[in-house]
Short mmCIF file of C-alpha atoms in Angstrom, two decimals:
data_model
loop_
_atom_site.label_atom_id
_atom_site.label_comp_id
_atom_site.label_asym_id
_atom_site.label_seq_id
_atom_site.Cartn_x
_atom_site.Cartn_y
_atom_site.Cartn_z
CA MET G 129 -103.35 96.27 99.35
CA ILE G 130 -102.51 93.90 96.19
CA PRO G 131 -105.69 92.85 94.20
CA ALA G 132 -105.92 89.10 93.91
CA GLU G 133 -105.78 89.40 90.01
CA ALA G 134 -102.59 91.37 90.09
CA HIS G 135 -99.58 89.84 87.57
CA GLY G 136 -97.19 89.50 90.74
CA THR G 137 -95.87 86.20 89.25
CA ILE G 138 -96.65 83.09 87.24
CA ALA G 139 -97.83 79.88 89.00
CA LEU G 140 -97.56 76.24 87.57
CA ARG G 141 -100.10 73.47 88.37
CA ALA G 142 -97.94 70.54 87.40
CA SER G 143 -100.86 68.16 87.35
CA ALA G 144 -102.34 69.80 84.34
CA CYS G 145 -99.20 70.19 82.51
CA THR G 146 -99.07 67.66 79.40
CA SER G 147 -95.48 68.94 78.58
CA CYS G 148 -96.74 70.06 75.12
CA MET G 149 -93.94 72.82 75.00
CA ILE G 150 -96.13 75.52 73.51
CA CYS G 151 -95.18 78.12 76.70
CA VAL G 152 -91.61 77.21 76.22
CA ARG G 153 -91.69 77.83 72.24
CA GLU G 154 -93.92 80.94 72.40
CA CYS G 155 -91.81 82.88 75.30
CA PRO G 156 -90.33 85.80 73.93
CA THR G 157 -87.52 85.93 76.50
CA TRP G 158 -86.73 82.20 76.29
CA CYS G 159 -87.15 82.05 80.14
CA ILE G 160 -89.25 78.74 80.39
CA GLU G 161 -87.37 75.36 80.35
CA LEU G 162 -89.15 72.05 80.38
CA ASP G 163 -88.07 68.52 80.44
CA SER G 164 -90.25 65.54 80.19
CA HIS G 165 -90.52 61.82 79.26
CA THR G 166 -92.85 59.32 78.01
CA GLU G 167 -94.55 56.42 79.99
CA GLN G 168 -96.84 53.51 79.05
CA VAL G 169 -99.91 53.40 81.21
CA SER G 170 -102.02 50.51 80.97
CA ASP G 171 -105.78 51.16 81.67
CA PRO G 172 -107.99 48.42 83.20
CA GLY G 173 -109.98 47.16 80.31
CA ALA G 174 -108.08 49.28 77.76
CA ARG G 175 -106.84 47.03 74.44
CA ARG G 176 -103.37 48.57 74.31
CA PRO G 177 -101.26 50.76 76.79
CA LYS G 178 -101.42 54.21 76.32
CA THR G 179 -98.34 56.81 75.90
CA VAL G 180 -98.51 59.57 78.53
CA ASN G 181 -96.03 62.53 79.04
CA VAL G 182 -94.61 62.75 82.42
CA LEU G 183 -93.21 66.32 83.44
CA ASP G 184 -89.64 66.07 84.93
CA ALA G 185 -88.87 69.70 85.16
CA PHE G 186 -90.41 72.89 84.77
CA ARG G 187 -88.28 75.97 85.35
CA ILE G 188 -88.93 79.85 84.82
CA ASP G 189 -86.32 82.24 85.00
CA PHE G 190 -87.87 85.20 86.74
CA GLY G 191 -84.71 87.38 85.90
CA LEU G 192 -85.48 87.04 82.37
CA CYS G 193 -89.29 86.73 82.39
CA MET G 194 -90.90 89.81 81.05
CA TYR G 195 -94.30 89.13 82.59
CA CYS G 196 -96.10 89.40 79.25
CA GLY G 197 -98.38 86.56 80.28
CA ILE G 198 -98.18 84.81 76.81
CA CYS G 199 -97.51 81.56 78.35
CA VAL G 200 -100.68 81.92 80.38
CA ASP G 201 -102.93 82.84 77.57
CA LEU G 202 -101.74 80.02 75.51
CA CYS G 203 -101.58 77.27 77.75
CA PRO G 204 -104.49 74.91 76.54
CA PHE G 205 -104.68 73.16 80.07
CA ASP G 206 -104.81 76.09 82.25
CA ALA G 207 -101.60 74.74 83.68
CA LEU G 208 -100.37 78.48 84.25
CA ALA G 209 -101.95 81.17 85.71
CA TRP G 210 -101.38 84.90 87.15
CA SER G 211 -100.50 85.21 90.97
CA PRO G 212 -100.56 88.26 93.09
CA GLU G 213 -97.36 86.60 94.89
CA HIS G 214 -94.66 89.21 94.54
CA ASP G 215 -92.02 88.92 97.14
CA HIS G 216 -89.56 86.79 94.99
CA ALA G 217 -86.30 88.97 95.59
CA ALA G 218 -83.08 86.90 95.50
CA THR G 219 -79.60 87.52 96.49
CA THR G 220 -78.16 85.61 93.38
CA ALA G 221 -79.42 85.72 89.76
CA ALA G 222 -79.61 81.64 89.95
CA GLY G 223 -81.90 82.59 92.73
CA LEU G 224 -84.51 83.88 90.39
CA VAL G 225 -84.96 80.51 88.79
CA GLN G 226 -87.87 78.79 90.13
CA GLY G 227 -88.80 74.98 89.64
CA ILE G 228 -92.03 73.17 89.98
CA THR G 229 -92.10 73.19 93.70
CA GLU G 230 -91.89 76.97 94.12
CA LEU G 231 -93.95 77.84 91.06
CA GLN G 232 -96.85 75.36 92.45
CA THR G 233 -96.63 77.47 95.80
CA ALA G 234 -97.75 80.70 94.09
CA TRP G 235 -100.68 79.02 92.62
CA PRO G 236 -103.45 81.22 93.34
CA PRO G 237 -106.44 80.05 95.48
CA THR G 238 -108.67 81.75 92.93
CA GLY G 239 -107.43 79.19 90.15
CA PRO G 240 -106.81 80.35 86.36
CA PRO G 241 -108.98 82.80 85.18
CA THR G 242 -111.95 81.42 82.82
CA ASP G 243 -113.27 83.29 79.64
CA ASN G 244 -116.69 83.61 80.70
CA MET Y 9 -76.82 116.41 85.36
CA THR Y 10 -73.08 115.84 86.12
CA LEU Y 11 -71.78 112.95 87.52
CA HIS Y 12 -69.81 114.23 90.55
CA SER Y 13 -73.24 116.06 91.73
CA LEU Y 14 -74.64 112.25 91.79
CA PRO Y 15 -74.16 111.72 95.75
CA ALA Y 16 -76.66 114.77 96.28
CA LEU Y 17 -79.26 112.75 94.59
CA GLU Y 18 -78.94 110.03 97.18
CA ARG Y 19 -81.89 110.34 99.50
CA ARG Y 20 -82.68 108.88 102.90
CA TYR Y 21 -86.12 106.79 103.21
CA ARG Y 22 -87.85 105.06 106.17
CA VAL Y 23 -89.39 101.94 104.98
CA THR Y 24 -92.90 101.88 106.05
CA GLY Y 25 -93.65 98.93 108.40
CA HIS Y 26 -90.04 98.56 108.73
CA PRO Y 27 -88.88 100.97 111.36
CA GLU Y 28 -85.21 98.79 111.49
CA LEU Y 29 -84.51 99.75 107.93
CA ARG Y 30 -82.97 103.10 107.02
CA VAL Y 31 -81.74 103.34 103.47
CA ALA Y 32 -80.32 106.07 101.41
CA ILE Y 33 -81.29 105.32 98.07
CA LEU Y 34 -79.54 106.59 94.77
CA ASP Y 35 -82.15 105.74 92.19
CA VAL Y 36 -80.37 104.96 88.85
CA GLY Y 37 -83.66 105.16 87.07
CA LEU Y 38 -82.88 104.18 83.58
CA ALA Y 39 -86.46 103.13 81.84
CA CYS Y 40 -89.84 102.40 83.13
CA CYS Y 41 -89.36 100.73 86.19
CA ALA Y 42 -88.11 103.94 87.84
CA LEU Y 43 -91.84 104.67 87.49
CA GLU Y 44 -92.21 102.01 90.27
CA VAL Y 45 -89.90 103.46 92.71
CA GLY Y 46 -91.91 106.94 92.41
CA ALA Y 47 -95.06 105.06 93.07
CA ALA Y 48 -93.48 103.45 96.04
CA ILE Y 49 -92.83 106.90 97.50
CA THR Y 50 -96.35 108.56 96.46
CA ALA Y 51 -98.06 105.50 98.01
CA GLY Y 52 -96.09 105.97 101.19
CA MET Y 53 -94.24 102.79 101.17
CA LEU Y 54 -91.02 104.67 101.17
CA VAL Y 55 -91.33 107.98 103.27
CA PRO Y 56 -88.51 110.37 102.74
CA GLU Y 57 -86.59 111.50 106.01
CA VAL Y 58 -86.37 115.19 106.43
CA SER Y 59 -82.99 116.55 107.22
CA SER Y 60 -83.46 117.14 110.81
CA ASP Y 61 -84.37 113.35 110.92
CA THR Y 62 -80.58 112.26 110.70
CA GLY Y 63 -79.57 111.59 114.09
CA GLY Y 64 -80.77 108.38 116.06
CA ASP Y 65 -80.63 104.95 115.71
CA GLY Y 66 -78.85 102.47 113.52
CA CYS Y 67 -76.64 103.07 110.63
CA VAL Y 68 -78.04 103.91 107.05
CA VAL Y 69 -76.99 101.98 104.14
CA SER Y 70 -76.35 103.48 100.86
CA VAL Y 71 -78.48 101.82 98.14
CA LEU Y 72 -77.62 102.24 94.59
CA LEU Y 73 -80.87 100.91 92.86
CA ILE Y 74 -80.79 100.06 89.27
CA SER Y 75 -84.09 100.30 88.09
CA GLY Y 76 -84.35 100.19 84.25
CA THR Y 77 -82.46 99.08 80.92
CA VAL Y 78 -78.73 99.31 81.21
CA THR Y 79 -77.42 99.93 77.90
CA ASP Y 80 -73.58 99.47 76.91
CA ALA Y 81 -73.36 103.15 76.52
CA LEU Y 82 -74.84 103.82 79.97
CA ALA Y 83 -73.07 101.27 81.66
CA PRO Y 84 -70.00 103.51 82.52
CA GLY Y 85 -72.39 105.79 84.16
CA VAL Y 86 -73.83 103.28 86.32
CA ILE Y 87 -70.36 102.00 87.23
CA ARG Y 88 -69.40 105.71 88.46
CA ALA Y 89 -72.63 106.06 90.23
CA TRP Y 90 -71.48 102.95 92.43
CA GLY Y 91 -67.97 104.39 92.91
CA ALA Y 92 -69.52 107.56 94.08
CA LEU Y 93 -71.51 106.32 96.76
CA GLU Y 94 -69.77 105.86 100.17
CA ASP Y 95 -69.80 102.60 102.39
CA PRO Y 96 -71.53 101.00 103.63
CA LYS Y 97 -73.33 100.35 100.10
CA LEU Y 98 -75.25 97.84 98.74
CA ALA Y 99 -76.43 97.73 94.88
CA VAL Y 100 -80.04 96.40 93.86
CA SER Y 101 -80.93 94.99 90.78
CA PHE Y 102 -84.78 96.17 90.02
CA GLY Y 103 -86.42 94.80 87.34
CA ALA Y 104 -85.87 92.10 84.46
CA CYS Y 105 -83.71 94.55 82.39
CA ALA Y 106 -81.55 95.27 85.27
CA ASN Y 107 -81.39 91.62 85.98
CA THR Y 108 -80.43 90.06 82.85
CA GLY Y 109 -81.30 92.40 80.15
CA GLY Y 110 -84.86 91.26 80.35
CA PRO Y 111 -87.20 91.88 77.14
CA TYR Y 112 -84.03 93.22 75.65
CA TRP Y 113 -81.77 89.97 76.27
CA ASP Y 114 -81.32 89.30 72.47
CA ALA Y 115 -80.36 93.34 71.71
CA PRO Y 116 -76.71 94.04 70.72
CA THR Y 117 -76.76 97.14 72.66
CA VAL Y 118 -78.34 96.28 76.08
CA THR Y 119 -75.84 95.04 78.99
CA LYS Y 120 -77.08 91.37 79.94
CA GLY Y 121 -77.36 92.03 83.55
CA ILE Y 122 -75.72 94.87 85.63
CA ASP Y 123 -74.32 92.06 87.65
CA GLN Y 124 -71.63 91.56 85.16
CA LEU Y 125 -70.12 95.19 86.26
CA ILE Y 126 -71.02 95.86 89.79
CA PRO Y 127 -71.68 93.11 92.78
CA ILE Y 128 -75.61 93.21 93.30
CA SER Y 129 -76.72 92.11 96.87
CA VAL Y 130 -80.64 91.72 95.62
CA TYR Y 131 -82.27 90.97 92.46
CA ILE Y 132 -86.11 91.72 92.23
CA PRO Y 133 -87.69 90.14 89.55
CA GLY Y 134 -90.49 91.84 87.70
CA CYS Y 135 -91.45 93.75 84.32
CA PRO Y 136 -91.86 95.81 86.26
CA PRO Y 137 -91.75 94.71 89.89
CA ARG Y 138 -94.66 96.10 91.85
CA PRO Y 139 -93.77 98.71 94.66
CA GLU Y 140 -94.52 96.11 97.04
CA ALA Y 141 -92.03 93.99 95.58
CA LEU Y 142 -89.41 96.80 95.84
CA VAL Y 143 -90.21 97.16 99.77
CA ALA Y 144 -89.78 93.17 99.85
CA GLY Y 145 -86.26 93.51 98.38
CA LEU Y 146 -85.28 96.35 100.53
CA VAL Y 147 -86.26 94.23 103.54
CA ARG Y 148 -84.08 91.41 102.36
CA LEU Y 149 -81.11 93.75 102.48
CA ALA Y 150 -81.28 94.01 106.01
CA ARG Y 151 -81.16 90.29 106.36
CA PRO Y 152 -77.75 89.43 108.07
CA ALA Y 153 -76.69 87.30 105.67
CA VAL Y 154 -76.99 89.92 102.87
CA LEU Y 155 -75.13 92.69 105.19
CA THR Y 156 -72.38 90.21 105.94
CA HIS Y 157 -71.80 89.52 102.16
CA SER Y 158 -71.49 93.31 101.51
CA ASP Y 159 -68.83 93.49 104.52
CA GLN Y 160 -66.91 90.74 102.93
CA SER Y 161 -67.10 92.25 99.28
CA GLY Y 162 -65.91 95.60 100.99
CA GLU Y 163 -62.76 94.08 102.45
CA SER Y 164 -61.89 92.53 99.12
CA ARG Y 165 -62.18 95.81 97.13
CA MET F 259 -99.36 108.80 41.51
CA THR F 260 -100.97 110.27 44.61
CA SER F 261 -103.44 107.91 46.51
CA GLN F 262 -104.57 108.74 49.86
CA GLY F 263 -101.60 110.96 50.72
CA ARG F 264 -99.08 108.72 49.15
CA ILE F 265 -96.65 109.54 46.51
CA ASP F 266 -94.25 107.15 45.03
CA VAL F 267 -91.19 108.61 43.51
CA ALA F 268 -87.82 107.43 41.98
CA PRO F 269 -84.93 107.87 43.86
CA ALA F 270 -83.62 110.65 41.35
CA ASP F 271 -86.94 112.96 41.91
CA TRP F 272 -86.80 112.77 46.02
CA GLU F 273 -85.33 115.71 46.82
CA GLN F 274 -87.20 117.73 44.15
CA VAL F 275 -90.61 116.20 44.90
CA VAL F 276 -90.19 116.86 48.84
CA SER F 277 -88.75 120.36 47.97
CA GLY F 278 -92.03 120.97 45.96
CA LEU F 279 -94.16 119.82 48.71
CA GLN F 280 -92.71 122.20 51.19
CA ARG F 281 -93.30 125.04 48.75
CA GLU F 282 -97.04 123.83 48.67
CA GLY F 283 -97.39 124.41 52.24
CA PHE F 284 -96.15 121.27 53.62
CA VAL F 285 -93.83 122.97 55.95
CA LEU F 286 -93.75 120.66 59.01
CA PHE F 287 -91.40 117.70 58.70
CA ASP F 288 -92.56 114.36 60.67
CA PHE F 289 -90.09 111.60 60.01
CA ILE F 290 -88.11 109.60 57.87
CA THR F 291 -87.54 105.88 58.13
CA ALA F 292 -87.00 102.78 55.98
CA VAL F 293 -88.55 99.37 55.57
CA ASP F 294 -86.32 96.35 54.44
CA ARG F 295 -87.96 94.18 51.81
CA GLY F 296 -85.30 92.07 51.28
CA ALA F 297 -83.72 93.08 47.97
CA ARG F 298 -85.18 96.37 48.09
CA LEU F 299 -85.21 99.07 50.70
CA GLU F 300 -88.08 101.66 50.87
CA VAL F 301 -87.41 104.76 52.34
CA VAL F 302 -90.31 107.05 53.47
CA ALA F 303 -90.81 110.37 54.40
CA ARG F 304 -93.99 111.99 56.13
CA VAL F 305 -94.38 115.67 55.83
CA ILE F 306 -97.42 117.71 56.91
CA ASN F 307 -99.21 120.84 55.80
CA PRO F 308 -100.30 122.35 59.21
CA ALA F 309 -102.76 124.90 57.87
CA THR F 310 -104.87 121.86 56.27
CA ARG F 311 -103.54 119.19 58.72
CA VAL F 312 -103.20 116.93 55.69
CA PRO F 313 -100.12 114.57 55.88
CA VAL F 314 -98.30 113.29 52.79
CA MET F 315 -95.93 110.27 52.60
CA VAL F 316 -93.17 110.11 50.27
CA TRP F 317 -92.07 106.93 49.19
CA THR F 318 -89.13 105.56 47.03
CA THR F 319 -87.40 102.15 46.44
CA LEU F 320 -83.66 101.62 46.47
CA PRO F 321 -81.65 98.51 45.89
CA ALA F 322 -80.58 97.04 49.29
CA ASP F 323 -77.11 96.78 48.23
CA ALA F 324 -76.47 100.45 47.14
CA ALA F 325 -79.03 102.22 49.17
CA GLU F 326 -78.12 106.04 48.34
CA LEU F 327 -80.44 109.10 48.50
CA SER F 328 -80.45 112.53 48.74
CA SER F 329 -80.51 113.84 51.85
CA LEU F 330 -83.59 116.31 52.94
CA SER F 331 -81.37 118.03 55.67
CA GLY F 332 -81.04 121.24 53.35
CA ILE F 333 -84.93 121.29 52.94
CA TYR F 334 -86.03 120.49 56.65
CA LEU F 335 -83.26 120.83 59.21
CA GLY F 336 -85.22 118.31 61.48
CA ALA F 337 -84.55 115.55 59.08
CA THR F 338 -81.00 115.50 60.23
CA TRP F 339 -81.70 113.48 63.24
CA CYS F 340 -83.92 110.89 61.32
CA GLU F 341 -81.54 110.58 58.64
CA ARG F 342 -78.79 109.74 60.82
CA GLU F 343 -81.04 107.35 62.56
CA ALA F 344 -82.09 105.77 59.25
CA ALA F 345 -78.24 105.43 58.08
CA GLU F 346 -77.08 103.51 61.19
CA MET F 347 -80.28 101.34 61.46
CA PHE F 348 -80.89 100.49 57.94
CA GLY F 349 -77.49 101.44 56.19
CA VAL F 350 -79.04 104.07 54.05
CA ARG F 351 -76.40 106.72 52.96
CA PHE F 352 -77.80 110.24 52.45
CA ILE F 353 -76.11 112.14 49.92
CA GLY F 354 -75.41 115.67 51.52
CA LEU F 355 -76.10 114.89 54.91
CA GLY F 356 -73.51 117.14 56.72
CA ASP F 357 -73.43 115.18 60.19
CA SER F 358 -73.24 111.42 59.83
CA ARG F 359 -71.89 110.57 62.95
CA PRO F 360 -73.63 107.43 64.85
CA LEU F 361 -76.53 108.80 66.46
CA LEU F 362 -77.30 106.20 68.67
CA LEU F 363 -75.29 103.04 68.29
CA ARG F 364 -71.70 102.54 68.41
CA ALA F 365 -69.52 102.27 65.49
CA SER F 366 -68.19 98.73 66.04
CA LEU F 367 -71.71 97.31 65.98
CA GLY F 368 -71.23 96.19 62.36
CA GLU F 369 -74.33 95.56 60.21
CA PRO F 370 -76.88 98.01 60.38
CA PRO F 371 -79.36 96.19 63.03
CA MET F 372 -82.61 97.03 61.34
CA ARG F 373 -81.68 95.06 58.29
CA LYS F 374 -83.40 91.63 58.08
CA SER F 375 -79.94 90.03 57.33
CA SER F 376 -78.59 91.27 60.50
CA ALA F 377 -78.74 88.54 63.06
CA LEU F 378 -79.49 88.66 66.70
CA VAL F 379 -76.19 86.79 67.59
CA ALA F 380 -77.59 86.40 71.18
CA ARG F 381 -80.50 84.16 69.61
CA ALA F 382 -77.95 82.27 67.60
CA ILE F 383 -75.40 81.18 70.17
CA ARG F 384 -78.15 80.50 73.06
CA ASP F 385 -79.60 77.20 72.92
CA TRP F 386 -83.32 77.69 72.28
CA PRO F 387 -85.24 76.03 74.94
CA GLY F 388 -88.33 75.44 72.52
CA ALA F 389 -85.77 73.19 70.31
CA ALA F 390 -86.61 70.19 72.57
CA GLN F 391 -89.08 68.09 70.92
CA SER F 392 -92.39 67.41 72.59
CA THR F 393 -92.89 63.92 73.32
CA ASP F 394 -96.46 64.29 72.11
CA ASP F 395 -96.76 66.84 69.53
CA GLY F 396 -97.00 64.13 66.85
CA ARG F 397 -94.09 65.49 64.87
CA GLN F 398 -91.46 63.23 65.84
CA GLY F 399 -91.58 60.30 63.57
CA ALA F 400 -94.04 61.56 61.04
CA ASN F 401 -92.43 64.96 60.41
CA PRO F 402 -88.72 65.26 61.80
CA SER F 403 -88.65 68.78 60.28
CA ARG F 404 -87.54 70.43 63.54
CA ARG F 405 -90.14 72.87 63.49
CA ARG F 406 -88.59 76.33 64.26
CA GLN F 407 -85.36 74.79 65.32
CA LEU F 408 -83.83 78.19 64.33
CA PRO F 409 -85.55 80.94 66.24
CA PRO F 410 -86.79 83.97 64.72
CA GLY F 411 -84.25 86.73 64.55
CA VAL F 412 -81.44 84.58 63.09
CA PRO F 413 -81.06 84.14 59.44
CA GLU F 414 -81.37 80.69 57.50
CA GLY F 415 -77.60 79.52 57.34
CA PHE F 416 -76.28 82.13 59.97
CA LEU F 417 -74.44 79.51 61.96
CA ARG F 418 -73.13 77.76 59.01
CA ASP F 419 -71.68 80.89 57.46
CA ASN F 420 -70.50 82.37 60.47
CA PRO F 421 -68.85 79.80 62.84
CA LEU F 422 -68.71 81.42 66.33
CA ASP F 423 -65.93 81.14 68.28
CA SER F 424 -65.97 80.52 72.09
CA ASP F 425 -64.75 84.25 72.73
CA VAL F 426 -68.15 85.40 70.94
CA SER F 427 -70.25 83.15 73.04
CA GLY F 428 -68.61 84.39 76.14
CA ASP F 429 -69.60 87.59 75.57
CA VAL F 430 -73.27 87.24 75.28
CA ARG F 431 -75.12 85.77 77.96
#
């Protein structure tokens, strides 16, 4: 029986990610890669268009990941969370690299932990 | 422990919930990941077969389970353990260290992935992986694609 | 010069001071290790008086480029192991240490790995994913300092001073 708060894998909620790169820079094993670009978005009523980041790619190499959770702890936007999912074995080393789609699939129904 | 005695350490297990799976595991437990293998056994996920159990159905696949940090100094021992196993055999890399070097990916003395030295059939990620992840990885071993791959690598050797 | 179980000694007095401690009852040897302070290398030995359970740490400072110190292996046999480790990890030469074979590392490793001048080559040759600039961290225009462009573990100027050929980069993933 695996508890819901188990550290099975790390999941991504891409809609919450602002491409700030904090997780990528703080990862001790350099297992996270992130690609993004900026776009101009015009809000109705706004004087000028604003620049927003658009996430193009987010990859975690779970072959390298040491499951320390520093990325989960540091993400200012709760875009990363622990998930009890654990069945991620692969038949190639490259198969351990997960992109946005796989990382979102593991997002826990309980959502990220809160401080209170 | 001498290397020529290694095959005797290989032990047969049934995998709880997967009666089709019979494995003879030689666990090369080089670091903390080895504890998770022990946890899988004590939790009853892997059930050791008694010797009278040997007959019966299906073939038993020998599995070299590399659980832990492979250093360059120890890598020759892992290769010899692989050589000592009899066919049919498969190798499973268990945990970040065996997969890629993991937390020690930048260390000058650690092998950056045991797959540089022996063919790996299943990579189990984790630091350490849960015992349940070990079982999930072993179940993957039984998939036809993996077994076929093993036969081909056997022919090319 | 004792404060809270710490004794600072000159390298020349190292063996004599520790030997005196042993005669005073500090018969249990704990460890010897070193601390890289850049130009200086500090060596520390910890010994314990089992009767009083009082530990003492003896410190000395050596020039990093000529780190030589008398061996304590004649006083405490158990110091041999620690001195062999400190020798290969920090490049301290222990005078009078009988067995100076590498204990843990292969001889071909080169510079003692615990010295700060020793680069983690794997970090130097792999592209750091964090080097890519965030598009919104506000640093791009105003401060093109390329924050942390060189990751920790790689001394400044390492790549400039040690151009790596492709053979080396093929060796480390």
